[in-house]
Coordinates of C-alpha atoms in Angstrom, one line a residue:
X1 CA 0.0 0.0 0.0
X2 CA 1.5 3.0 -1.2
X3 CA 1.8 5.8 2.0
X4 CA -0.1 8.8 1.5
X5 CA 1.5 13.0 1.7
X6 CA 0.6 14.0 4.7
X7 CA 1.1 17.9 5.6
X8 CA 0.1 20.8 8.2
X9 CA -2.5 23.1 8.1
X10 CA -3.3 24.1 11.3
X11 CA -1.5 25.3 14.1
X12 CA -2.6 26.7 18.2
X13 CA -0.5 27.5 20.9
X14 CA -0.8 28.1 24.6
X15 CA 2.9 29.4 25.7
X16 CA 4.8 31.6 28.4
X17 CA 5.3 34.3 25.1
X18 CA 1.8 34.6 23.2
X19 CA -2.0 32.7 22.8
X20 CA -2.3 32.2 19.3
X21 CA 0.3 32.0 16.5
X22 CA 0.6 35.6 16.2
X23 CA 1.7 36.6 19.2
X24 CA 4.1 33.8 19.6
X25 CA 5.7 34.4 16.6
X26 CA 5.9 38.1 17.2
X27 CA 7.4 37.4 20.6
X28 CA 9.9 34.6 19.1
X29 CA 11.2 36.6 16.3
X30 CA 11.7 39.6 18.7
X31 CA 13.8 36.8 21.5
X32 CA 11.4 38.0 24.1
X33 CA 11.5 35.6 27.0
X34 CA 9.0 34.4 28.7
X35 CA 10.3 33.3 32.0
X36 CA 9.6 35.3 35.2
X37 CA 9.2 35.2 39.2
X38 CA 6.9 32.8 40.4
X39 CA 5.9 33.8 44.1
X40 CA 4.6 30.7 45.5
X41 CA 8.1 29.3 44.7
X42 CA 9.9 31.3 47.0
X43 CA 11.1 29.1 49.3
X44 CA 12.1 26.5 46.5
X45 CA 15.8 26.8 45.0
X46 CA 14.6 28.0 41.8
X47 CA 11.5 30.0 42.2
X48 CA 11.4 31.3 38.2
X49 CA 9.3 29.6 34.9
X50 CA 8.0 29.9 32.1
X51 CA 4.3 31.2 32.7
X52 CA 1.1 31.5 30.9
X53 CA 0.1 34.5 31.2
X54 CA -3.5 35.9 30.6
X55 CA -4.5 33.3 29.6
X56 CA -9.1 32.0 30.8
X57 CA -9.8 28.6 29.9
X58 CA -13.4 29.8 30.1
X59 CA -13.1 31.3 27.1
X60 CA -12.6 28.2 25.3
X61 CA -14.6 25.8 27.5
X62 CA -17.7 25.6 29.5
X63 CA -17.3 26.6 33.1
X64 CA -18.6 23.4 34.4
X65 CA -16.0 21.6 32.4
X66 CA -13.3 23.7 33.5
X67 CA -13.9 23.0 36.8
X68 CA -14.2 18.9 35.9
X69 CA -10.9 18.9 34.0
X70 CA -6.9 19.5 35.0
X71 CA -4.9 22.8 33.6
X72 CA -2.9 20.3 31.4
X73 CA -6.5 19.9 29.7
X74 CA -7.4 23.5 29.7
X75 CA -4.3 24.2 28.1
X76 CA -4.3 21.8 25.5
X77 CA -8.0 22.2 24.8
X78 CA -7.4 25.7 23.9
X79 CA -4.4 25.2 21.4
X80 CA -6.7 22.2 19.7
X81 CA -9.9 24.9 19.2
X82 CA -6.9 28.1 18.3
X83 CA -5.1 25.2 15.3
X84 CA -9.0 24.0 14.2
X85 CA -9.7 27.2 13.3
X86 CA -6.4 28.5 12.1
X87 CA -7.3 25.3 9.4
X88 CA -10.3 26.7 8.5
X89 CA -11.9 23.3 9.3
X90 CA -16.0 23.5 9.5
X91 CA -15.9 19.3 11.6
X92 CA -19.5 19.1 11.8
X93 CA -19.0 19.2 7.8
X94 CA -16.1 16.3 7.5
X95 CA -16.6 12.3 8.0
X96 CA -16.2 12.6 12.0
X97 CA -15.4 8.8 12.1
X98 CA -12.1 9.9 9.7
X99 CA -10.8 12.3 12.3
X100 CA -8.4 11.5 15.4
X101 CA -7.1 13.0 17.9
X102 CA -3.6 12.3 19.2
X103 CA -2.4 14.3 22.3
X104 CA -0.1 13.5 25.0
X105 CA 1.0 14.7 28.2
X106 CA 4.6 13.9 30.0
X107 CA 2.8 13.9 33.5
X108 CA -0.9 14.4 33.5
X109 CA -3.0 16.0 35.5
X110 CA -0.7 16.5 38.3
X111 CA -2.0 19.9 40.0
X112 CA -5.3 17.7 40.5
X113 CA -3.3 15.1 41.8
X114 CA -1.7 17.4 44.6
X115 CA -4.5 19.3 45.5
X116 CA -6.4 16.4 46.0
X117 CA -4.1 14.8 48.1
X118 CA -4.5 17.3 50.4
X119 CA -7.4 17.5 50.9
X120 CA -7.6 13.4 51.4
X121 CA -4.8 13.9 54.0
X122 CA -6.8 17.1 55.7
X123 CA -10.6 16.2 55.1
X124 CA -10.6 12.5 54.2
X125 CA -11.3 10.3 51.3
X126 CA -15.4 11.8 51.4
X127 CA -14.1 15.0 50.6
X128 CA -11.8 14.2 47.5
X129 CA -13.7 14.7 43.8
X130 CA -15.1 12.3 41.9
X131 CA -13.7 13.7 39.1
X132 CA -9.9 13.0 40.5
X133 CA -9.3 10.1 37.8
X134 CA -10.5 12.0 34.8
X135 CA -9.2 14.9 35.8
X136 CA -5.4 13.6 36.2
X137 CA -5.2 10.9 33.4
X138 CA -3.1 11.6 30.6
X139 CA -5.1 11.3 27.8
X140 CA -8.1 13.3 28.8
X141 CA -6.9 16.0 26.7
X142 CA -7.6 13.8 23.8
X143 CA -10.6 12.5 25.2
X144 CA -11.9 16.2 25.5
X145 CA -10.9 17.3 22.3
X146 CA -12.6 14.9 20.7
X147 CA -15.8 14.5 22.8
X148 CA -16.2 18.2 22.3
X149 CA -16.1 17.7 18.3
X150 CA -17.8 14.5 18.4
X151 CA -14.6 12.8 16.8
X152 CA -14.4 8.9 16.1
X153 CA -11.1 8.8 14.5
X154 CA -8.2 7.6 16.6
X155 CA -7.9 8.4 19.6
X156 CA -4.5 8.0 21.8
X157 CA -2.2 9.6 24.3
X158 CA 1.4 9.1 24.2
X159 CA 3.7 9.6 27.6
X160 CA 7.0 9.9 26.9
X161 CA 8.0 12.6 28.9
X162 CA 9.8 15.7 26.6
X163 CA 9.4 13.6 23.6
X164 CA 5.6 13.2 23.9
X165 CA 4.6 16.2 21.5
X166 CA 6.4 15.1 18.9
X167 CA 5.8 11.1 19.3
X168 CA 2.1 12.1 19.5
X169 CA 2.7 14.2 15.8
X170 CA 4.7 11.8 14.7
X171 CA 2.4 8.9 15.2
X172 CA -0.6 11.1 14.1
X173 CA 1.7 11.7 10.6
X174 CA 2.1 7.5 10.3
X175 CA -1.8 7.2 11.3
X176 CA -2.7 9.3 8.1
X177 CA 0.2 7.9 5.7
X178 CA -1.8 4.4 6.5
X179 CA -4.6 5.7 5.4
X180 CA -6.6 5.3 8.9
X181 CA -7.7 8.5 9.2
X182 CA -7.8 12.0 6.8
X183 CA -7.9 14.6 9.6
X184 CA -5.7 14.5 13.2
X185 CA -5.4 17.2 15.3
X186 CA -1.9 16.2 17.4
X187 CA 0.4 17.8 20.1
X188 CA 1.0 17.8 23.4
X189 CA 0.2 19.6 26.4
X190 CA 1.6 20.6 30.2
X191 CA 0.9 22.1 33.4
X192 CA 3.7 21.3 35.7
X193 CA 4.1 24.6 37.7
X194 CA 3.4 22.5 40.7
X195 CA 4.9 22.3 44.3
X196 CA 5.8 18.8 44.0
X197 CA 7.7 19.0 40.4
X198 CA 9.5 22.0 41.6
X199 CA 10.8 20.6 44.6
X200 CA 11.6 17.4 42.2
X201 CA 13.2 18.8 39.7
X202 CA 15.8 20.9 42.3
X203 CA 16.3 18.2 44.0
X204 CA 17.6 16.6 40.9
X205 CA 19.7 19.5 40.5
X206 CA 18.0 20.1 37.0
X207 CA 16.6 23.6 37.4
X208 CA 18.4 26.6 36.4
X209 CA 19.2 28.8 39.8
X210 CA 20.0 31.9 38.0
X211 CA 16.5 33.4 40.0
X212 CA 18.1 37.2 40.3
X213 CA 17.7 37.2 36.2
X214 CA 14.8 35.5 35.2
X215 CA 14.9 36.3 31.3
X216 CA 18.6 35.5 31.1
X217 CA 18.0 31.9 33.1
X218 CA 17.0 29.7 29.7
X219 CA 20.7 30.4 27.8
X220 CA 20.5 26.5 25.5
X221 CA 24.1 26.3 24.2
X222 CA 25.9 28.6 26.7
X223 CA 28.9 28.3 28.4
X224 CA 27.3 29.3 31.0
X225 CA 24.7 27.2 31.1
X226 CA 23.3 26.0 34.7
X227 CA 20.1 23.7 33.9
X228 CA 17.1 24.0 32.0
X229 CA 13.7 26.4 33.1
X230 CA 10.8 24.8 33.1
X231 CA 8.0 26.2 31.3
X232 CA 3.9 25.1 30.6
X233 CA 1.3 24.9 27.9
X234 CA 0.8 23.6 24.8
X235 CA 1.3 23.0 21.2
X236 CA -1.2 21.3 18.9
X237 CA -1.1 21.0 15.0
X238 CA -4.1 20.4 11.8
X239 CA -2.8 17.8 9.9
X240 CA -4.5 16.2 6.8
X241 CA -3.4 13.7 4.2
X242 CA -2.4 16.3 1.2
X243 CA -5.4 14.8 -1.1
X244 CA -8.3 15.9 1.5
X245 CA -5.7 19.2 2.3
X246 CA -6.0 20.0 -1.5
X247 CA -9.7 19.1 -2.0
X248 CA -10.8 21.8 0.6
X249 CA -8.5 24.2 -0.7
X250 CA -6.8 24.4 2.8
X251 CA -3.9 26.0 3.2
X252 CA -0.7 24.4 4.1
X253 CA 1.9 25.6 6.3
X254 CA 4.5 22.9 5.4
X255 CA 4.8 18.9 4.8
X256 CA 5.8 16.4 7.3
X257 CA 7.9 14.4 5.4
X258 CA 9.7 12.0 7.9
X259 CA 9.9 10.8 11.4
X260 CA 12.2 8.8 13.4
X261 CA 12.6 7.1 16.9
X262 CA 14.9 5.6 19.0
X263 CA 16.1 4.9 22.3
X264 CA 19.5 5.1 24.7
X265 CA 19.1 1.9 26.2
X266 CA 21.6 3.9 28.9
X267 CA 20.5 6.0 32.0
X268 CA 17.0 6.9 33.2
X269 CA 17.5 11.1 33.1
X270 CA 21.3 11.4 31.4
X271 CA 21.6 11.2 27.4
X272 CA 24.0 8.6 25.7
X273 CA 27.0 10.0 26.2
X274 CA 27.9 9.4 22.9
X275 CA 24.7 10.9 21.5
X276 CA 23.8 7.2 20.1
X277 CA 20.0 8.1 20.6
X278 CA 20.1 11.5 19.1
X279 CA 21.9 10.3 15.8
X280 CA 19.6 7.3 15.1
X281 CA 16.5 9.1 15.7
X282 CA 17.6 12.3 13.5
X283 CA 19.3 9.7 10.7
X284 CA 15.7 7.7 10.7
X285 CA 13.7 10.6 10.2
X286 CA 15.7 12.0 7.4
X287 CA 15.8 8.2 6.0
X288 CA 11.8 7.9 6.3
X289 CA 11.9 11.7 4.5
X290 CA 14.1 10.2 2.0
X291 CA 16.1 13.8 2.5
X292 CA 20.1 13.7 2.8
X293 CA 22.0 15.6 5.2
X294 CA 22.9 18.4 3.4
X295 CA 19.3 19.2 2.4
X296 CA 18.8 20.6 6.0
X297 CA 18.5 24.0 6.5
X298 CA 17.8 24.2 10.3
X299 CA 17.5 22.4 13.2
X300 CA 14.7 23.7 16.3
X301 CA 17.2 22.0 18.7
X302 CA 16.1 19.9 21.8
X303 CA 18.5 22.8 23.8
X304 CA 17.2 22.5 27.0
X305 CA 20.3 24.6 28.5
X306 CA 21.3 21.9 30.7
X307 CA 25.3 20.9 30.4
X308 CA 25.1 17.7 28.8
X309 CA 21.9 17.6 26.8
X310 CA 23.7 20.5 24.5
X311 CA 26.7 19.3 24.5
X312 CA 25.6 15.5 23.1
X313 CA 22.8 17.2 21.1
X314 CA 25.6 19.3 19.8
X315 CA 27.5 16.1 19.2
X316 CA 25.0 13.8 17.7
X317 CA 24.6 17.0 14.8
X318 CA 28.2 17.0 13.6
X319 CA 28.4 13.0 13.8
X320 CA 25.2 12.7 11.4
X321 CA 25.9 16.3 9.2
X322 CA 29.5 15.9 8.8
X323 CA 31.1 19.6 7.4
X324 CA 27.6 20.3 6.9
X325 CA 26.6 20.8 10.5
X326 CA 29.0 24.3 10.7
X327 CA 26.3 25.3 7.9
X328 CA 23.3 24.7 9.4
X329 CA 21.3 27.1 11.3
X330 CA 20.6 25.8 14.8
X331 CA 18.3 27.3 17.5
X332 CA 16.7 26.7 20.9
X333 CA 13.6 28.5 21.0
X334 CA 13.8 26.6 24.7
X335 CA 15.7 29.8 25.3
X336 CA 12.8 31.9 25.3
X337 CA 9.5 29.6 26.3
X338 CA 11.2 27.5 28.7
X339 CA 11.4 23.8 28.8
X340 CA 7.9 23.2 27.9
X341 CA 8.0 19.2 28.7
X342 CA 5.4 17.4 26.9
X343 CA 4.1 20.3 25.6
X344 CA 7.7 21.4 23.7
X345 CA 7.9 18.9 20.6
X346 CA 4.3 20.6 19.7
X347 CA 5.1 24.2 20.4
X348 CA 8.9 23.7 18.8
X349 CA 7.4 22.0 15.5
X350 CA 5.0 24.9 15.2
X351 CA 8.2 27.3 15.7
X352 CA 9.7 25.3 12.8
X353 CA 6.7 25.8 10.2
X354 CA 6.6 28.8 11.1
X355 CA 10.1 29.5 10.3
X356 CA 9.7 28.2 7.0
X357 CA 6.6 29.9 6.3
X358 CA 8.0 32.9 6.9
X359 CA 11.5 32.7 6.1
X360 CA 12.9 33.8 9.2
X361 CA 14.4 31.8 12.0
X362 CA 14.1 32.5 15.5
X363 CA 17.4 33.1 17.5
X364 CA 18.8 31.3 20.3
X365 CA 18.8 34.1 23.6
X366 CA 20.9 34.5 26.3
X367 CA 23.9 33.3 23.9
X368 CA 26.7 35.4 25.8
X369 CA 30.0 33.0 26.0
X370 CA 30.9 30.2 24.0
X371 CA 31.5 26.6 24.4
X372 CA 34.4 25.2 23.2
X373 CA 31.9 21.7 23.1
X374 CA 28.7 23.7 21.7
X375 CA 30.3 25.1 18.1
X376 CA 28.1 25.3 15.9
X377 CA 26.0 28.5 14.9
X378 CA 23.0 28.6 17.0
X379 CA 21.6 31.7 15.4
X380 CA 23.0 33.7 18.6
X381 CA 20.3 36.6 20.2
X382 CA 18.8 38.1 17.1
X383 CA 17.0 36.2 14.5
X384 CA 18.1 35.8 10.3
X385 CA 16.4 35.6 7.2
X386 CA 16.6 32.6 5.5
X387 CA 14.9 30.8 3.2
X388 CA 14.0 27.3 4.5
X389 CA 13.2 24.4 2.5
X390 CA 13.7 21.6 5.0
X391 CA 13.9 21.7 8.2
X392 CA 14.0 19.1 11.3
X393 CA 12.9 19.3 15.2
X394 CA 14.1 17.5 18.1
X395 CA 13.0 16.0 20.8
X396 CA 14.7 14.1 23.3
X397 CA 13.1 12.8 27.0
X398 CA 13.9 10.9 30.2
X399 CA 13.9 7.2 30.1
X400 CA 16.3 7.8 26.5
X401 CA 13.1 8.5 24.6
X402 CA 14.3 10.1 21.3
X403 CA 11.9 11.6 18.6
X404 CA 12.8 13.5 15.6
X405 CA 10.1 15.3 12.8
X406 CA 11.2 16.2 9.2
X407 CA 9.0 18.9 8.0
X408 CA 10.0 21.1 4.3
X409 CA 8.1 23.7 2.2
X410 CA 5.7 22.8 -0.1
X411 CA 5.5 24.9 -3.5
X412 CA 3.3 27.4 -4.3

């Protein structure tokens, strides 16, 4: 059976620098961060994160619902309704049984999970909601989306910590190459600002400290780079086999034209230290795309800003690009949202379409001191013109879950 074009025509986002495409494209070209003081942190190590700000789930869902359903679901909710309509899509119109929804989430509902908690530990189990399980499972953001558009398609939640946004594209992208659905609206979502992954995270000694400059904190690539900034939303994408794009007269940000996975098999937080992962996953989606190396134009890095995630990312680019890795442009826009966790392969794919849509790439902020390890040109503090005919986005989690998307212009 011969695989179907699949390509984009949609996009929403829910991020610590805009609602909507426009203002986080504005606010991405311009390297304005979003990271600030978070009060409630205080007393935590690192008390700074990317926040969304402004942002009333009641304006995209029915109060009642809100108060039945986690942040995570809020967020990703409002991205899916802000990318259906960026597509133009009328669903009541379409063949509801041939569209899925595929949106995961690293962690869930855990806000719900610790504010229920306490109030089993302070009022007892009589007092806790009977909405705690749907509220904290991870896939009732696709369960949501697609009850709310009365959607019989596919309908799955992937869970693979930072890598879930783009596992969940990717996996959407193979879902409409089979032929198994025509419409998917995929992505992934987060809402992690929570006591309990705060004090995690610092105790794993993973959060940046750098709390006196909160928009300098997120530096991907730096030598001065002291862990990554954690950051919440969510980033959710149209896609549409190119025959039912075409027959609707949609229009098309870009094509997805490959995807590959792998795995570490090494450590259950640290990357291969070799950057085994990173290669194979970045060689198999350029394999799947049927794209060489030297096609790229730009990589939307994983560049969480932590010390060895750059440095093997960095490494795992020049092994697989050869002399053509010192000509790529290479950014983290990590530097400016934060560390978005399952939410970031969505929001970072959307960063890349854009890109090409536009001809512009977003630079990587905070860029001050170089890294004798990190050499290659991450587009440092102020964005270039460029045009981009293919491009690729990373994504690499805990547990040594590796994801890589291959996305490139299609003609006018």
């Amino acid at each position: 059976m011969s695989s179907k074009q699949v390509v984009v025509t949609g996009l929403g986002v829910v991020t610590p620098i805009g609602l909507g495409i426009k203002d986080f494209w504005e606010n991405l070209v311009k390297g304005q961060s979003g990271v600030r003081e978070v009060d409630r942190f205080r007393n935590f190590p690192t008390w700074i994160a990317g926040t969304v700000e402004g942002f009333q789930a009641e304006d995209f869902m029915d109060k009642r619902d809100v108060k039945k359903t986690d942040t995570y679901t809020h967020y990703a909710h409002a991205a899916a309704v802000l990318a259906v309509e960026d597509a133009g899509l009328a669903l009541e119109k379409e063949d509801r049984d041939r569209v899925g929804v595929i949106i995961g989430s690293g962690i869930g509902g855990l806000d719900t999970i610790e504010k229920q908690f306490k109030v089993l530990l302070e009022k007892g189990p009589r007092r806790v909601s009977p909405f705690l399980v749907p509220m904290l499972i991870a896939n009732m953001a696709t369960g949501y989306v697609s009850i709310h558009y009365g959607l019989k398609g596919p309908n799955i939640s992937p869970a693979t910590a930072c890598t879930t946004g783009t596992h969940a594209i990717g996996e959407a992208f193979r879902l409409l190459q089979r032929g198994d659905a025509e419409i998917m609206i995929a992505g992934g979502a987060e809402a992690p600002l929570t006591d309990i992954a705060f004090a995690g995270f610092s105790a794993a000694r993973a959060l940046s400290t750098r709390n006196a400059e909160p928009q300098r904190a997120s530096r991907p690539f730096d030598r001065q780079r002291d862990g990554f900034v954690m950051g919440e939303g969510a980033g959710i994408v149209v896609l549409e086999t190119l025959e039912h794009a075409l027959s609707r007269g949609a229009h098309i940000y870009g094509e997805v034209a490959g995807y590959g996975m792998s795995g570490d098999g090494y450590h259950i937080t640290a990357p291969d230290p070799e950057g085994r992962g990173a290669y194979l996953c970045m060689e198999r989606a350029l394999q799947d795309a049927a794209i060489k190396p030297e096609m790229v134009d730009y990589i939307n890095a994983h560049g969480t800003s932590t010390p060895l995630n750059d440095r093997i990312e960095t490494m795992a680019v020049k092994k697989l690009f050869g002399e053509h890795a010192y000509r790529l442009a290479v950014s983290s826009t990590k530097s400016m949202t934060g560390h978005m966790l399952g939410a970031a392969g969505g929001v970072e794919l959307i960063a890349t379409l854009l890109s090409i849509k536009n001809g512009v790439i977003p630079p990587t902020i905070n860029y001050e001191e170089a890294d004798p390890e990190c050499d290659l040109y991450y587009v440092p503090n102020k964005p270039i013109t460029r045009e981009i005919t293919v491009a690729i986005s990373n994504s690499f989690g805990f547990g040594g879950t590796n994801a890589c998307l291959v996305v490139r212009r299609v003609p006018a």
